[in-house]
Coordinates of C-alpha atoms in Angstrom, one line a residue:
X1 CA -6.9 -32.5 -22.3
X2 CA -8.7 -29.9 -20.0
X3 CA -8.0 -29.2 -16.0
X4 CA -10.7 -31.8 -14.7
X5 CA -9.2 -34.7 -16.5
X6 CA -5.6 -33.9 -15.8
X7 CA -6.2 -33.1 -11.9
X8 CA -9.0 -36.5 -11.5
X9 CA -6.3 -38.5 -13.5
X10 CA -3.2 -37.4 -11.4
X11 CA -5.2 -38.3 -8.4
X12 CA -6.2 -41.6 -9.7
X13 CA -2.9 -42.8 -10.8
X14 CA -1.2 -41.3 -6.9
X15 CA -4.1 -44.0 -5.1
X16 CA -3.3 -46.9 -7.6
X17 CA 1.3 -46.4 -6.7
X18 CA 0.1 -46.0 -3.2
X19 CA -2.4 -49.1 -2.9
X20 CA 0.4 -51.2 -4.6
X21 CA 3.6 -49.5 -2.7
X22 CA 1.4 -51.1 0.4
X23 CA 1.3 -54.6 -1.0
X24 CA 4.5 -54.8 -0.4
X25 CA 4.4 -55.2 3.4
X26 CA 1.8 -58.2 3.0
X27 CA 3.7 -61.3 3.8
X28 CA 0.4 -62.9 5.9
X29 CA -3.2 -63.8 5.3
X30 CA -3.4 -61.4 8.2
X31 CA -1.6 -58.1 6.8
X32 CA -4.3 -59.0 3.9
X33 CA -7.1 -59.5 5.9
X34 CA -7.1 -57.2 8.7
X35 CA -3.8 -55.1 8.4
X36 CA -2.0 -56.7 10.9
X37 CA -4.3 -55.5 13.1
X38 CA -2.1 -52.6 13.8
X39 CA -4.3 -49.8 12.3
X40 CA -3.7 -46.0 13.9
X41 CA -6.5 -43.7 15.1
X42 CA -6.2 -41.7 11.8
X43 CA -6.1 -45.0 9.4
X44 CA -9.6 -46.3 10.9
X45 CA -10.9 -42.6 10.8
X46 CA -9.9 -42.2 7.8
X47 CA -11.7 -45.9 6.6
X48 CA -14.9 -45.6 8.4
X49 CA -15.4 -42.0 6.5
X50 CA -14.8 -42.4 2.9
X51 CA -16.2 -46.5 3.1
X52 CA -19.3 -44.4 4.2
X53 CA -19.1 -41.0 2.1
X54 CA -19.0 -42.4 -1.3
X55 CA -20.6 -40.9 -4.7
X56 CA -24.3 -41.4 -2.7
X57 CA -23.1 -38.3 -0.9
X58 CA -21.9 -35.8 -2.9
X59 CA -25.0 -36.7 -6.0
X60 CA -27.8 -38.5 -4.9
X61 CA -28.3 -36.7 -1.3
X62 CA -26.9 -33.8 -2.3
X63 CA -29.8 -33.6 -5.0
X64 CA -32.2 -34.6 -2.6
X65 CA -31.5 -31.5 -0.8
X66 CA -31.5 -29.3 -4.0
X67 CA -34.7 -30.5 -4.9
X68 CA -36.2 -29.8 -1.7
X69 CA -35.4 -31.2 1.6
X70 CA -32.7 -29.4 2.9
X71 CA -34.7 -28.5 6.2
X72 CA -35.1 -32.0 7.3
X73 CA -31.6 -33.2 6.4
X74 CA -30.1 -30.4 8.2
X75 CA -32.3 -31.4 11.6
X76 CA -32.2 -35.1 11.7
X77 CA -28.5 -36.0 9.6
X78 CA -27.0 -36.8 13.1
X79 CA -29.4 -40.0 13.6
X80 CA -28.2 -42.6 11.4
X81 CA -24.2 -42.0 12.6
X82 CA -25.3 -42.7 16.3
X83 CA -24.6 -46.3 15.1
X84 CA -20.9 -45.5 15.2
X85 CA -20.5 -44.7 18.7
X86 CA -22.9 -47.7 20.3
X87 CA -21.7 -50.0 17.3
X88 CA -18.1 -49.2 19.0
X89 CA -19.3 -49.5 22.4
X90 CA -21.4 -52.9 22.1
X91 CA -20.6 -54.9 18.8
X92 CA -17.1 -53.5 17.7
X93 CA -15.2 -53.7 20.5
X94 CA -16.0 -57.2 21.0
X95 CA -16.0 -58.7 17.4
X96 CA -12.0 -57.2 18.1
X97 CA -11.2 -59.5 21.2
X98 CA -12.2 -62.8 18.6
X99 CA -9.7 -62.1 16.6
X100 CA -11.6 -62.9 13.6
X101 CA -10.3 -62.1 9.8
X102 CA -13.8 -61.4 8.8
X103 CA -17.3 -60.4 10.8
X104 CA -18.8 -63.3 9.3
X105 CA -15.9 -65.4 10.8
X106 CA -17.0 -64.0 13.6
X107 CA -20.6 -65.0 13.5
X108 CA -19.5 -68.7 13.0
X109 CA -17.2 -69.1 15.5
X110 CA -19.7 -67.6 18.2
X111 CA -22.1 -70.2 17.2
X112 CA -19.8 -72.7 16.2
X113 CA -21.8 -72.8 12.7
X114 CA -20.2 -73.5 9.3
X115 CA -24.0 -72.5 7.6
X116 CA -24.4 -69.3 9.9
X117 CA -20.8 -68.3 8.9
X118 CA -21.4 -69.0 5.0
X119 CA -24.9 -67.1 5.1
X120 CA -23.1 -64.3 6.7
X121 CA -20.8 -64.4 3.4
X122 CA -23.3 -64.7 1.1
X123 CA -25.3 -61.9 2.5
X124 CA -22.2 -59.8 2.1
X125 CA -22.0 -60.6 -1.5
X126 CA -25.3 -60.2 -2.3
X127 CA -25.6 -56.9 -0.9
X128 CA -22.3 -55.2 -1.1
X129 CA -22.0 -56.6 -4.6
X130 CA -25.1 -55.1 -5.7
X131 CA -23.5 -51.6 -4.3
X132 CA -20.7 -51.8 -6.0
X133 CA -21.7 -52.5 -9.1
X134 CA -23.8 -49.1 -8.5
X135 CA -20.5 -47.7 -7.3
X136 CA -18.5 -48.9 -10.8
X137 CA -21.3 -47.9 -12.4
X138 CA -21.8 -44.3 -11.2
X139 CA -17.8 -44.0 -11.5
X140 CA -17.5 -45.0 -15.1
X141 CA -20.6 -42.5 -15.7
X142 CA -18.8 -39.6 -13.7
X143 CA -15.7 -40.3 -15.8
X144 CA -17.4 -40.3 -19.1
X145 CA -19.0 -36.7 -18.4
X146 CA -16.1 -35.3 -17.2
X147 CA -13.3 -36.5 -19.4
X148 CA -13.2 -37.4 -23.2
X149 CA -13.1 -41.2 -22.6
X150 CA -16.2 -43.4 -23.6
X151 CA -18.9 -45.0 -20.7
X152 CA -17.3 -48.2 -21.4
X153 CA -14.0 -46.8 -21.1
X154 CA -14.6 -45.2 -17.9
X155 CA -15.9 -48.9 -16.5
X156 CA -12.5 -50.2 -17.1
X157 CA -10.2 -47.1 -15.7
X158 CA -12.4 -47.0 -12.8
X159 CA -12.4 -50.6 -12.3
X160 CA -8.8 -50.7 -12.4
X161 CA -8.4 -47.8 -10.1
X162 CA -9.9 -50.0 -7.4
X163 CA -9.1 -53.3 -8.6
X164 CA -5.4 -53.1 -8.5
X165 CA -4.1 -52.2 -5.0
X166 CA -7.5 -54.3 -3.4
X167 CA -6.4 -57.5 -5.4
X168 CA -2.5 -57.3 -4.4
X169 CA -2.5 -54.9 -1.0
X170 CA -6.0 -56.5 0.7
X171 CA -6.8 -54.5 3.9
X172 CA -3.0 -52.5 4.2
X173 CA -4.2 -51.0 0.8
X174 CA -7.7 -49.9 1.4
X175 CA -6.6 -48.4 4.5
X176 CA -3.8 -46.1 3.0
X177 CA -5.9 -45.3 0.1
X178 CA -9.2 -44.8 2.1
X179 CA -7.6 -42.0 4.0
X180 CA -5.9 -40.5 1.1
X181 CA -9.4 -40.4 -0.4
X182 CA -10.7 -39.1 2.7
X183 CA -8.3 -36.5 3.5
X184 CA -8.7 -35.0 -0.5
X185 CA -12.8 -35.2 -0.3
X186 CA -12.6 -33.3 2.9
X187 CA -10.1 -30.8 2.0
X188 CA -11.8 -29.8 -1.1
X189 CA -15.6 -30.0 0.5
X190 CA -14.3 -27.0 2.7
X191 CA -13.0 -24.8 0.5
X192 CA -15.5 -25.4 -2.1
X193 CA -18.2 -24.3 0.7
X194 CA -16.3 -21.9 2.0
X195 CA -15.8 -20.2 -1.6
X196 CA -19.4 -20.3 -2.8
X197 CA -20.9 -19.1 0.5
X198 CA -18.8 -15.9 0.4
X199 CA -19.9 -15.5 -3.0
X200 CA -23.4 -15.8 -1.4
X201 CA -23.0 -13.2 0.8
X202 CA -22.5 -14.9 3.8
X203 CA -24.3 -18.1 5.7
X204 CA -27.0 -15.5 7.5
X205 CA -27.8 -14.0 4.0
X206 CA -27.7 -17.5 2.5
X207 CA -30.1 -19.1 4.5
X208 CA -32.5 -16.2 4.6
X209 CA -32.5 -16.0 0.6
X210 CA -33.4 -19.8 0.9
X211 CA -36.5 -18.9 2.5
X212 CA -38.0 -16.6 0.9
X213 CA -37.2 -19.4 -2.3
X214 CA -40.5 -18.9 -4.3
X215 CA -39.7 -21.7 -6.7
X216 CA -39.3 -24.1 -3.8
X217 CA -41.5 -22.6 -0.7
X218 CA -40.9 -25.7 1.3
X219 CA -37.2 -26.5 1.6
X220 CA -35.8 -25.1 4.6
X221 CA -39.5 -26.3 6.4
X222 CA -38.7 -29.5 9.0
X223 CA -40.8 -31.8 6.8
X224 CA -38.9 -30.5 3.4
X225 CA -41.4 -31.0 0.2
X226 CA -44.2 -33.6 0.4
X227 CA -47.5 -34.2 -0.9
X228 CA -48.6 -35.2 -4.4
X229 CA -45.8 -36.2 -7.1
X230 CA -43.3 -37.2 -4.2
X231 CA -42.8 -40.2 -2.1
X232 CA -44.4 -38.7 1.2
X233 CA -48.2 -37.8 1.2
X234 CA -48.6 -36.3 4.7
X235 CA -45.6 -34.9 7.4
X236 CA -46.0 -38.4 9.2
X237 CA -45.1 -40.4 6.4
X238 CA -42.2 -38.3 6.0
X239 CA -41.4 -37.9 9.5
X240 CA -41.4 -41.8 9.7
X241 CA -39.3 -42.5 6.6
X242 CA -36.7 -40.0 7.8
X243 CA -36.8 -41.2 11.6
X244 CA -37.0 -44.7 11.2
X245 CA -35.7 -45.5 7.9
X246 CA -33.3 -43.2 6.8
X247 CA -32.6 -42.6 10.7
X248 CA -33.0 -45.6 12.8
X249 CA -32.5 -48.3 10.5
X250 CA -29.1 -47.1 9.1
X251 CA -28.0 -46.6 12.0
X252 CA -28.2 -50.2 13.1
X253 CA -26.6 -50.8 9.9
X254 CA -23.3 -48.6 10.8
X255 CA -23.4 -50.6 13.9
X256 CA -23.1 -53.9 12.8
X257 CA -22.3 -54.1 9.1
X258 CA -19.7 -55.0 7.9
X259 CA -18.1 -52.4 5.3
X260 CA -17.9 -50.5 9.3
X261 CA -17.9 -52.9 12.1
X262 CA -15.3 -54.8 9.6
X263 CA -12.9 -52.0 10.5
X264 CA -12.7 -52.4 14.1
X265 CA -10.9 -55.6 13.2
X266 CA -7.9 -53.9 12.1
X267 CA -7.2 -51.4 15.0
X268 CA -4.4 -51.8 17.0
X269 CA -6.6 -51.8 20.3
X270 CA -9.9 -51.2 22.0
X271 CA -9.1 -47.3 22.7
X272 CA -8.7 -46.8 18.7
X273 CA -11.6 -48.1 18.1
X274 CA -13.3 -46.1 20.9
X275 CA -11.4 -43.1 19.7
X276 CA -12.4 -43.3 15.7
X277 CA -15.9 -44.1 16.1
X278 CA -16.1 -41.1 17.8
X279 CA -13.7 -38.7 15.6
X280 CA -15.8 -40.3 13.0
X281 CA -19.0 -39.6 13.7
X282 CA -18.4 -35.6 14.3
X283 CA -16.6 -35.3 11.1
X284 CA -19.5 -37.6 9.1
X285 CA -21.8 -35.0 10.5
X286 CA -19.8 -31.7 9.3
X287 CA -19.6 -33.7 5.9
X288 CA -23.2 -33.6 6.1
X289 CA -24.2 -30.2 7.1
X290 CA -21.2 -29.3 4.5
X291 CA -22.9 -31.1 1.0
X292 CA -26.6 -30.8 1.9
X293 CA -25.9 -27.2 2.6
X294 CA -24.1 -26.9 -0.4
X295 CA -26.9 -28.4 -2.8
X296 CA -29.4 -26.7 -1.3
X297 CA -27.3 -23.2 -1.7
X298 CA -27.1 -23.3 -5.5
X299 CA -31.0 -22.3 -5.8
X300 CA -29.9 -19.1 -5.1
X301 CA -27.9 -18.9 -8.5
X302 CA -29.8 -21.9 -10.5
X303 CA -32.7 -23.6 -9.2
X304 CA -33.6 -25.4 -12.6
X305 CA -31.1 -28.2 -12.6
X306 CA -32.0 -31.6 -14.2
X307 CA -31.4 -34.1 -13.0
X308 CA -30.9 -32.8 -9.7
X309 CA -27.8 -35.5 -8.5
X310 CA -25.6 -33.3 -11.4
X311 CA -26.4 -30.2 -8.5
X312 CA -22.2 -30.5 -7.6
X313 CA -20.8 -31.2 -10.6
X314 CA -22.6 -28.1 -11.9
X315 CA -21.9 -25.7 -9.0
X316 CA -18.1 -27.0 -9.4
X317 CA -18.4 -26.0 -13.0
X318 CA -19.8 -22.8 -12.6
X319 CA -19.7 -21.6 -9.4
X320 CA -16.2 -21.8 -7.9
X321 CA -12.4 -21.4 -9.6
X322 CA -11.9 -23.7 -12.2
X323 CA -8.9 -24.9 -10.2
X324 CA -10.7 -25.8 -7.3
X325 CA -13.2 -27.1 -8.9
X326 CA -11.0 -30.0 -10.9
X327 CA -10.1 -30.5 -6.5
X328 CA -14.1 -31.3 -6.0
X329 CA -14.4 -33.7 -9.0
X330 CA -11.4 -35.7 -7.8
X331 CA -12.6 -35.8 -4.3
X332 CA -16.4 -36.7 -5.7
X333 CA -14.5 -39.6 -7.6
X334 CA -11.4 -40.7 -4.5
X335 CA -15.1 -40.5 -2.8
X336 CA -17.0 -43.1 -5.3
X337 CA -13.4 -45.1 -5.7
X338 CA -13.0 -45.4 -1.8
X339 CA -16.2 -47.2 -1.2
X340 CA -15.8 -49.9 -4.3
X341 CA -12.3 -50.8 -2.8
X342 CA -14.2 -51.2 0.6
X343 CA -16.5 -53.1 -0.6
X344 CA -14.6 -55.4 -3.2
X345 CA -12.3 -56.6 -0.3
X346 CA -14.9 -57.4 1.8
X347 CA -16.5 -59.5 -0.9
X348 CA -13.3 -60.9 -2.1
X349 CA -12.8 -61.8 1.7
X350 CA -16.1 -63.4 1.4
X351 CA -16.0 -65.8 -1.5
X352 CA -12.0 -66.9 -0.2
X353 CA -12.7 -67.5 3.6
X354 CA -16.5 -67.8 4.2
X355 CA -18.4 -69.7 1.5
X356 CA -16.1 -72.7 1.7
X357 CA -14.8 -75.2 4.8
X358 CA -11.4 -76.0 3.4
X359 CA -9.4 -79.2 4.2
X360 CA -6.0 -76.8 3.6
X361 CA -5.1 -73.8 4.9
X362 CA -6.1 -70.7 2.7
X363 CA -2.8 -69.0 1.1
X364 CA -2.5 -65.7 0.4
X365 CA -2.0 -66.4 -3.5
X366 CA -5.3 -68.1 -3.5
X367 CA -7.0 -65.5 -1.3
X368 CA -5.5 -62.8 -4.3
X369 CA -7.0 -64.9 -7.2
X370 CA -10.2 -64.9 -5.7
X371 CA -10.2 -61.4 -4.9
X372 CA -9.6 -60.7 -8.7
X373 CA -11.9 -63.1 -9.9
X374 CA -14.7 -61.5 -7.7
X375 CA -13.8 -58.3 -9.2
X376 CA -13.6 -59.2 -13.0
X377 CA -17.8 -60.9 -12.3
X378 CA -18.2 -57.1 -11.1
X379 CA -16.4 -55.6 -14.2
X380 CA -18.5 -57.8 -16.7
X381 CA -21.8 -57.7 -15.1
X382 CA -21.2 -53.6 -15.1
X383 CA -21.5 -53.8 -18.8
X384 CA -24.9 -55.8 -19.2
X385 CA -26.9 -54.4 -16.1
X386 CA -28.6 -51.3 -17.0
X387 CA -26.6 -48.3 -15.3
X388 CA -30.1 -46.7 -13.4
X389 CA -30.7 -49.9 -11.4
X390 CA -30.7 -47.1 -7.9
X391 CA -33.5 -49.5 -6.9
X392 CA -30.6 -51.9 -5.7
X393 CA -29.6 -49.4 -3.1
X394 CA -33.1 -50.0 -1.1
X395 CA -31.3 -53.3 0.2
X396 CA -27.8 -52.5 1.2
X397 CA -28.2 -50.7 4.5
X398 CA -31.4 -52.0 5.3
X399 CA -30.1 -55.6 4.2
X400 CA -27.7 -55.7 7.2
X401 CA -30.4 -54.3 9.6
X402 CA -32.6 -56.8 9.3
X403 CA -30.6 -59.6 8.8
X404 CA -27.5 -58.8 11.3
X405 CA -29.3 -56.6 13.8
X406 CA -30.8 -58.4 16.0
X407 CA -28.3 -61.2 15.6
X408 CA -25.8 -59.2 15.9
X409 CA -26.3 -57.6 19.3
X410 CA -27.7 -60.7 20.6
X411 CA -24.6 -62.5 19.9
X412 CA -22.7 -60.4 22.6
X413 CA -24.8 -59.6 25.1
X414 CA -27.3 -62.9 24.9
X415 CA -26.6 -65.8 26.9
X416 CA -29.6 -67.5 25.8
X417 CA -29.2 -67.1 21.9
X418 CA -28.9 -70.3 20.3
X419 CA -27.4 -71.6 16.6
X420 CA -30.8 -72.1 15.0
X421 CA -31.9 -68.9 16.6
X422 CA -29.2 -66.9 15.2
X423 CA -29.7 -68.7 11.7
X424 CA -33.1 -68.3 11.5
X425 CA -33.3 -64.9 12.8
X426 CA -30.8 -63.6 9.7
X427 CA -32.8 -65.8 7.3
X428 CA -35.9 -64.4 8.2
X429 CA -34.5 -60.9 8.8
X430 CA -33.2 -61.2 5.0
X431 CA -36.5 -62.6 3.5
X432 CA -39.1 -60.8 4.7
X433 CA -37.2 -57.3 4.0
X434 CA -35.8 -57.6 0.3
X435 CA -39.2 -60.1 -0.7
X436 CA -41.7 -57.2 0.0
X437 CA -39.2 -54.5 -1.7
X438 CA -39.1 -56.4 -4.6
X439 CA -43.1 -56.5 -4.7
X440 CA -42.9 -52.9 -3.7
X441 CA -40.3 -51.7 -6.3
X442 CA -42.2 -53.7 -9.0
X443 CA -45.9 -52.5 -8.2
X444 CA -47.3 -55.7 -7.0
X445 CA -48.1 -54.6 -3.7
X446 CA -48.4 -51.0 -2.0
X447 CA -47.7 -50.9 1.8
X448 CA -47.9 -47.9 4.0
X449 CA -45.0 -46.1 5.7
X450 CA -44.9 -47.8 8.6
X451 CA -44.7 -50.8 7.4
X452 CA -41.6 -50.2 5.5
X453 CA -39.6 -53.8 4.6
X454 CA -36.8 -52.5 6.7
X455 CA -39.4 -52.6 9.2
X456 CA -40.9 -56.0 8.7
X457 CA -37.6 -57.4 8.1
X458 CA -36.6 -56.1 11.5
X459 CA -39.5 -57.4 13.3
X460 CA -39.2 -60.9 12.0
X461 CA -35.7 -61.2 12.7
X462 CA -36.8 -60.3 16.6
X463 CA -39.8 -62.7 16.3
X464 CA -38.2 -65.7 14.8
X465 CA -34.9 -65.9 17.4
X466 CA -37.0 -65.4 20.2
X467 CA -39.1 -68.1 19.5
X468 CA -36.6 -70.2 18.3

């Protein structure tokens, strides 16, 4: 048994005593729901982060950087966490003062609406359950390559890694964990950078080396590399995609959806919220700076990686103490694991208090049942869905956008807004973003970049409450 699997096994087996030492202190559908709603400053921080910074980060983006776009990503990364601070400010804050277990509790009670309440929930299922199935599934696959165990032994120990303390602990769990998670994936990010940029010879050197890159002329350029082979023809498709897509549209999403806004729920007051939204977005940013940065640095020493989302794992292999190195992979993993327990709550919370007007109170026995049974339809369909389904990932942020964002804001700050509005408006929002996706993704239809389905989805949500 080498370093990586002793260090990422430790770490593993330190979240699962911790999640369940929490559980403990449940005695309420409250402590499971929404922690009491007692949460510190450093608890929400330490949520909002690793719910957000999950495998996505340290792979997919960070390869997306290696492979070329490491000017544009260091320019505009700030964009998308603006939804933090006027999320806080004009959605978070309030959704706090209903006192609400759930956001989509929160929907129905505005609008006194059973249906807008269970479409809320079943949006959440549909969309968070698709990302953590990608989550399982890129955990299991992380597992497999690093350790000796088998892919469909990796689905099981990393199901059970989240599934455990989320089932028993509910909210008090996620948030201990969460900012474990956080606190390792940030500690190791610096000293890994730190490390390999001394090696480099510096950040000035660095970046100079990057560009005079021969192999990749384009990557510290604004518009990163476009043009044939790639998704972006011109710089205005890709200065679109980046600002209004990958910027804009996210950043409604951090506002109002609910793997974030859902966290304001637990804070022990307004100021905390105020307070981590803020902390958050600064350290979201260094993260950012820190992993792109990083990716884009190992050119220097290999620019021939494939496939470019192994970048990390590689430079962690080769570049750095084999010591610190084990630290990375762990974090890369408490990283992947903290956004599936996020996001397994959140549907568990779903399918126990939103799909179904109950005659009898809900009890917390019930609400744990539930919770597991949601997550063993997540373990099972991890084994018969194909593992490269990233496709799925096209509807998660931009899902919420569409669907919640207008809604959403117009819920607090509309007098005018009306039930079948506000019902129609998510419908609409939902349908006419993942439909065209879907013909998109499966070559039926070609549509330029400005009319992205975030896009369309967005503008029919807008159309269909105001004229409802």
């Amino acid at each position: 048994m080498d370093i990586f699997t002793i260090t990422i096994g430790i770490s593993i087996l330190v979240f699962i005593i911790v999640g369940s030492y929490a559980g403990r202190s449940v005695k309420k559908l409250d402590d499971y729901f929404v922690a009491g709603r007692q949460a510190p400053t450093l608890l929400i921080v330490g949520t909002l982060v690793a719910s957000l910074t999950s495998s996505t980060l340290f792979l997919g983006e960070a390869g997306f950087t290696y492979a070329g776009q490491l000017g544009p990503y260091i320019l505009f990364p700030s964009l998308a966490v603006t939804g933090y601070v006027y999320g806080a400010l004009f959605f978070g804050t309030y959704i706090r003062r209903s006192c609400a277990p759930t956001v989509a509790e929160f929907f129905g009670k505005r609008f006194n609406s059973q249906r807008i309440r269970q479409a809320c929930g079943l949006i959440i299922i549909f969309a968070l359950g698709c990302y953590l199935l990608l989550v399982t599934q890129g955990s299991a696959i992380l597992l497999s390559d690093l350790t000796d165990f088998s892919y469909h032994q990796s689905l099981v120990i990393a199901w059970l890694s989240y599934t455990l303390f989320t089932m028993y602990a509910g909210s008090k769990g996620v948030l201990l964990t969460d900012t474990l998670m956080f606190l390792l994936f940030t500690f190791a990010t610096v000293l890994v950078v730190i490390f390999v940029v001394g090696d480099l010879g510096g950040i000035p050197n660095a970046v100079e080396n990057l560009t005079k890159l021969e192999s990749k002329p384009d990557l510290m350029s604004w518009h990163g590399t476009i043009g044939p082979g790639t998704d972006w023809l011109t710089e205005g498709d890709f200065l679109i995609w980046i600002v209004l897509i990958d910027g804009l549209c996210w950043s409604v999403a951090y506002s109002v959806g609910p793997w974030q806004a859902g966290r304001h729920l637990m804070a022990k007051d307004e100021h905390v919220v105020l307070r981590a939204s803020t902390y958050s977005v600064m350290i979201i940013v260094f993260l950012q700076f820190s992993i792109y940065g990083l990716g884009a640095l190992v050119n220097l020493v290999n620019p021939d990686i494939s496939p470019v989302e192994t970048v990390i794992i590689w430079a962690t292999k080769n570049m750095v103490p084999e010591i610190l190195g084990a630290l990375m992979l762990a974090g890369v993993i408490a990283a992947a694991l903290s956004s599936a327990s996020t996001f397994l709550s959140l549907i568990g919370f779903s399918v126990s208090n939103d799909l179904i007007k109950r005659k009898e109170p809900l009890s917390l026995g019930k609400t744990r049942v539930l919770m597991l049974a949601s997550g063993i339809v997540i373990l099972i369909a991890s084994f018969y869905f194909p593992s490269n389904i990233f496709w799925l990932m096209i509807f998660i942020g931009t899902v919420f956008t569409s669907s919640w964002g207008v809604v959403g804001f117009m819920s607090i700050w509309s007098k005018k807004i009306t039930e079948d509005a506000a019902f129609w408006g998510m419908i609409s929002g939902l349908v006419f973003n993942v439909a065209p996706a879907g013909l998109v993704y499966f070559e039926f239809i070609e549509l330029p970049s400005y009319l992205n389905p975030a896009i369309i989805g967005i503008v029919a949500s807008l159309t269909v409450t105001l004229a409802v």
